[in-house]
Short mmCIF file of C-alpha atoms and ligand atoms in Angstrom, two decimals:
data_model
loop_
_atom_site.label_atom_id
_atom_site.label_comp_id
_atom_site.label_asym_id
_atom_site.label_seq_id
_atom_site.Cartn_x
_atom_site.Cartn_y
_atom_site.Cartn_z
CA MET A 1 111.58 90.31 139.87
CA SER A 2 109.94 87.74 137.65
CA ASP A 3 111.39 84.22 137.65
CA LYS A 4 110.86 83.40 134.01
CA LEU A 5 112.59 86.60 132.99
CA LYS A 6 115.37 86.42 135.55
CA ASN A 7 118.28 86.17 133.11
CA ALA A 8 116.67 88.01 130.22
CA LYS A 9 118.85 90.35 128.21
CA ILE A 10 117.00 93.64 128.03
CA ILE A 11 117.64 96.65 125.81
CA PHE A 12 115.66 99.85 126.31
CA VAL A 13 115.21 101.82 123.08
CA VAL A 14 114.57 105.46 123.88
CA GLY A 15 114.26 108.49 121.62
CA GLY A 16 111.76 111.12 120.53
CA PRO A 17 108.67 110.35 118.46
CA GLY A 18 109.75 109.75 114.87
CA SER A 19 113.43 109.40 115.72
CA GLY A 20 113.49 105.95 114.09
CA LYS A 21 113.20 103.57 117.06
CA GLY A 22 110.79 101.19 115.34
CA THR A 23 112.81 101.17 112.11
CA GLN A 24 116.04 100.28 113.91
CA CYS A 25 114.37 97.66 116.10
CA GLU A 26 113.14 95.79 113.02
CA LYS A 27 116.72 95.59 111.79
CA VAL A 28 118.00 94.34 115.13
CA VAL A 29 115.32 91.61 115.06
CA ALA A 30 116.47 90.53 111.58
CA LYS A 31 120.16 90.41 112.51
CA TYR A 32 120.12 89.23 116.13
CA GLY A 33 116.80 87.45 116.65
CA TYR A 34 115.77 89.66 119.53
CA THR A 35 112.09 90.07 120.40
CA HIS A 36 110.81 93.55 119.59
CA LEU A 37 108.14 94.93 121.92
CA SER A 38 106.92 98.41 121.07
CA SER A 39 104.86 99.75 123.93
CA GLY A 40 103.01 102.01 121.48
CA ASP A 41 102.17 99.02 119.26
CA LEU A 42 100.91 97.02 122.24
CA LEU A 43 98.64 99.92 123.20
CA ARG A 44 97.39 100.35 119.62
CA ALA A 45 96.58 96.63 119.49
CA GLU A 46 94.51 97.01 122.66
CA VAL A 47 92.66 99.96 121.11
CA ALA A 48 92.05 97.97 117.89
CA SER A 49 90.58 95.09 119.91
CA GLY A 50 87.65 97.35 120.81
CA SER A 51 87.90 96.46 124.52
CA GLU A 52 86.66 98.79 127.23
CA ARG A 53 90.26 99.36 128.34
CA GLY A 54 91.17 100.19 124.73
CA LYS A 55 88.55 102.93 124.54
CA ASN A 56 90.09 104.78 127.46
CA LEU A 57 93.57 104.41 126.02
CA SER A 58 92.55 105.77 122.64
CA ALA A 59 91.54 109.15 124.03
CA ILE A 60 94.75 109.53 126.04
CA MET A 61 96.92 108.63 123.06
CA GLN A 62 95.09 111.03 120.77
CA ARG A 63 95.97 113.81 123.17
CA GLY A 64 99.61 112.73 123.10
CA GLU A 65 99.62 112.06 126.86
CA LEU A 66 100.99 109.07 128.75
CA VAL A 67 98.70 106.21 129.67
CA PRO A 68 98.85 104.99 133.29
CA LEU A 69 102.12 103.31 134.10
CA ASP A 70 100.66 100.01 135.33
CA THR A 71 98.67 99.47 132.15
CA VAL A 72 101.71 99.63 129.88
CA LEU A 73 103.95 97.71 132.23
CA ASP A 74 101.49 94.82 132.61
CA MET A 75 101.17 94.58 128.84
CA ILE A 76 104.94 94.54 128.34
CA LYS A 77 105.47 91.94 131.05
CA GLU A 78 102.78 89.65 129.63
CA ALA A 79 104.28 89.90 126.16
CA MET A 80 107.78 89.19 127.52
CA ILE A 81 106.66 86.10 129.41
CA ALA A 82 104.89 84.78 126.31
CA LYS A 83 108.24 84.80 124.49
CA ALA A 84 110.52 83.83 127.37
CA ASP A 85 111.34 80.32 126.15
CA VAL A 86 112.36 81.34 122.63
CA SER A 87 113.72 84.86 123.01
CA LYS A 88 117.42 85.73 122.76
CA GLY A 89 116.69 89.05 124.36
CA TYR A 90 114.23 91.90 124.30
CA LEU A 91 114.09 95.30 122.68
CA ILE A 92 111.76 97.42 124.74
CA ASP A 93 110.83 100.24 122.34
CA GLY A 94 109.26 103.45 123.56
CA TYR A 95 109.59 102.60 127.25
CA PRO A 96 110.43 103.95 129.81
CA ARG A 97 108.81 107.28 129.00
CA GLU A 98 109.60 108.70 132.44
CA VAL A 99 112.04 107.79 135.21
CA LYS A 100 109.29 106.25 137.34
CA GLN A 101 108.41 103.83 134.51
CA GLY A 102 112.00 102.63 134.46
CA GLU A 103 112.06 102.11 138.21
CA GLU A 104 108.83 100.10 138.18
CA PHE A 105 110.03 98.01 135.23
CA GLU A 106 113.13 97.02 137.18
CA LYS A 107 111.10 96.10 140.24
CA LYS A 108 108.68 93.90 138.30
CA ILE A 109 110.95 92.52 135.55
CA GLY A 110 114.63 93.28 135.86
CA PRO A 111 117.43 95.68 134.93
CA PRO A 112 118.35 96.65 131.34
CA SER A 113 121.85 95.84 130.04
CA LEU A 114 121.84 98.64 127.50
CA LEU A 115 119.91 101.79 126.64
CA LEU A 116 119.98 102.75 122.98
CA TYR A 117 119.35 106.47 122.77
CA ILE A 118 118.15 107.20 119.23
CA ASP A 119 118.84 110.90 118.75
CA ALA A 120 117.45 113.18 116.04
CA LYS A 121 116.76 116.92 115.91
CA SER A 122 113.22 117.99 116.66
CA GLU A 123 112.79 119.41 113.10
CA THR A 124 113.84 116.04 111.72
CA MET A 125 111.37 114.19 113.93
CA VAL A 126 108.50 116.49 112.95
CA LYS A 127 109.32 116.11 109.27
CA ARG A 128 109.42 112.30 109.51
CA LEU A 129 106.19 112.09 111.48
CA MET A 130 104.29 114.37 109.10
CA LYS A 131 105.47 112.17 106.24
CA ARG A 132 104.59 108.98 108.14
CA GLY A 133 101.16 110.50 108.87
CA GLU A 134 100.34 110.49 105.15
CA THR A 135 100.03 106.70 105.29
CA SER A 136 100.19 105.50 108.92
CA GLY A 137 96.53 106.04 109.74
CA ARG A 138 97.68 106.91 113.27
CA ALA A 139 95.39 109.34 115.02
CA ASP A 140 98.38 110.95 116.73
CA ASP A 141 100.45 111.62 113.58
CA ASN A 142 99.06 115.12 113.14
CA GLU A 143 100.69 118.49 113.72
CA GLU A 144 98.95 119.32 116.99
CA THR A 145 99.53 115.95 118.67
CA ILE A 146 103.10 115.71 117.37
CA LYS A 147 103.90 118.97 119.13
CA LYS A 148 102.50 117.66 122.41
CA ARG A 149 104.38 114.37 122.08
CA LEU A 150 107.63 116.24 121.49
CA ASP A 151 107.09 118.54 124.47
CA LEU A 152 106.38 115.57 126.70
CA TYR A 153 109.42 113.76 125.35
CA TYR A 154 111.76 116.60 126.32
CA LYS A 155 110.12 117.09 129.69
CA ALA A 156 109.52 113.51 130.88
CA THR A 157 111.61 111.14 128.76
CA GLU A 158 114.95 112.89 128.40
CA PRO A 159 115.54 112.63 132.16
CA VAL A 160 115.37 108.84 131.70
CA ILE A 161 118.55 109.02 129.64
CA ALA A 162 120.37 111.02 132.31
CA PHE A 163 119.20 108.53 134.94
CA TYR A 164 120.74 105.54 133.11
CA GLU A 165 123.83 107.47 132.08
CA GLY A 166 124.80 107.32 135.73
CA ARG A 167 124.93 103.56 135.33
CA GLY A 168 127.12 103.63 132.24
CA ILE A 169 124.73 101.70 129.99
CA VAL A 170 123.69 104.48 127.56
CA ARG A 171 124.83 104.38 123.93
CA LYS A 172 123.85 107.50 122.02
CA ILE A 173 123.14 106.91 118.33
CA ASP A 174 122.92 109.83 115.91
CA SER A 175 119.87 109.08 113.74
CA GLU A 176 120.09 111.98 111.28
CA GLY A 177 121.67 109.80 108.59
CA SER A 178 120.32 107.01 106.41
CA VAL A 179 118.67 103.97 107.99
CA ASP A 180 121.70 101.80 107.15
CA ASP A 181 124.23 104.29 108.53
CA VAL A 182 122.28 104.52 111.75
CA PHE A 183 122.05 100.74 111.93
CA SER A 184 125.79 100.26 111.63
CA ASN A 185 126.15 102.16 114.91
CA VAL A 186 123.22 100.38 116.52
CA ALA A 187 124.84 97.04 115.61
CA LYS A 188 128.12 98.09 117.24
CA ALA A 189 126.28 98.85 120.45
CA VAL A 190 124.41 95.53 120.41
CA ASP A 191 127.64 93.66 119.63
CA SER A 192 129.22 95.21 122.72
CA LEU A 193 126.79 93.18 124.82
CA LYS A 194 128.13 89.82 123.77
N1 CTP B 1 105.19 103.69 127.40
C1 CTP B 1 104.25 104.30 126.69
C2 CTP B 1 104.22 104.18 125.28
C3 CTP B 1 103.22 104.83 124.57
N2 CTP B 1 102.28 105.55 125.23
C4 CTP B 1 101.19 106.23 124.50
O1 CTP B 1 101.15 105.78 123.15
C5 CTP B 1 101.40 106.87 122.25
C6 CTP B 1 102.18 106.37 121.05
O2 CTP B 1 103.36 105.72 121.49
P1 CTP B 1 104.51 105.33 120.48
O3 CTP B 1 103.99 104.50 119.40
O4 CTP B 1 105.66 104.80 121.25
O5 CTP B 1 104.76 106.75 119.95
P2 CTP B 1 105.95 107.69 119.74
O6 CTP B 1 107.23 107.29 120.35
O7 CTP B 1 105.47 109.07 120.03
O8 CTP B 1 106.05 107.55 118.27
P3 CTP B 1 106.61 106.34 117.50
O9 CTP B 1 105.77 105.19 117.21
O10 CTP B 1 106.79 107.18 116.33
O11 CTP B 1 107.79 105.92 118.30
C7 CTP B 1 102.11 107.90 123.10
O12 CTP B 1 102.00 109.21 122.58
C8 CTP B 1 101.38 107.73 124.44
O13 CTP B 1 100.11 108.32 124.42
C9 CTP B 1 102.34 105.66 126.60
O14 CTP B 1 101.52 106.34 127.18
N3 CTP B 1 103.31 105.03 127.32
N1 GDP B 2 116.01 109.44 106.64
C1 GDP B 2 115.72 108.59 107.60
N2 GDP B 2 114.42 108.32 107.84
C2 GDP B 2 114.14 107.46 108.84
C3 GDP B 2 115.17 106.84 109.61
N3 GDP B 2 114.59 106.05 110.54
C4 GDP B 2 113.25 106.16 110.36
N4 GDP B 2 112.96 107.01 109.34
C5 GDP B 2 111.62 107.39 108.92
O1 GDP B 2 111.06 108.15 109.98
C6 GDP B 2 109.71 107.74 110.30
C7 GDP B 2 109.59 107.37 111.78
O2 GDP B 2 110.29 106.17 112.01
P1 GDP B 2 109.82 105.13 113.12
O3 GDP B 2 110.76 103.98 113.04
O4 GDP B 2 108.36 104.89 113.02
O5 GDP B 2 110.18 106.00 114.42
P2 GDP B 2 109.74 105.90 115.93
O6 GDP B 2 108.64 106.86 116.08
O7 GDP B 2 110.94 106.36 116.71
O8 GDP B 2 109.36 104.47 116.19
C8 GDP B 2 109.40 106.57 109.39
O9 GDP B 2 108.46 107.00 108.43
C9 GDP B 2 110.73 106.16 108.78
O10 GDP B 2 110.59 105.81 107.43
C10 GDP B 2 116.53 107.14 109.29
O11 GDP B 2 117.49 106.64 109.91
N5 GDP B 2 116.75 108.02 108.28
MG1 MG B 3 107.52 103.52 116.86
#
């Protein structure tokens, strides 16, 4: 476990693609001053940098597959350490994507206090992503890749929720409603930490 992050308050934000994780995280940042780290955003920044590592990542992400565990974890850890002196806590968005990622995170960084499970129906997620794709410029917001991302979510990521349920830290949030309705439930869960 890392020294600088020893007492860090950590919230995992898990849910399917397009469920509204990023949207809710922004609101938690505004209200609670947490640091938002989206693993997808970190990877996209690496791709945008034009680095050799970024080129490899780009192809994997366009196929809707998972990039190697160590790559994402190192990026998250670096970003956490950079904010350690000023952060009230961390929202880790879009990670863990599989149980193994959670286990490695805990070995290298520490345990989460809460897992926010942002839950929407698959039709809702597809609809939101197709709409987001009109303006996002994301290479993976297209019908074919969305389908692969959803399949992988149900296969690899849903077991993560069951894994942490055993520890009693999962709060399931229905995200079919409006952004503000969803946030009122997210806020209750975050408040329960204090
Ligand atoms: N821990 C992670 C996070 C992201 N990715 C890669 O980055 C892509 C985009 O991740 P993210 O932005 O988190 O996408 P989604 O959750 O699918 O969508 P959203 O931004 O809508 O949450 C994933 O499909 C995957 O290829 C990954 O491999 N491992
Ligand atoms: N109606 C509705 N739309 C939402 C909600 N949350 C997010 N969206 C929309 O759904 C899309 C995906 O949201 P995003 O936060 O990027 O989801 P993520 O993929 O889980 O990070 C965005 O275009 C949002 O505008 C919500 O609670 N209600
Ligand atoms: Mg997102």
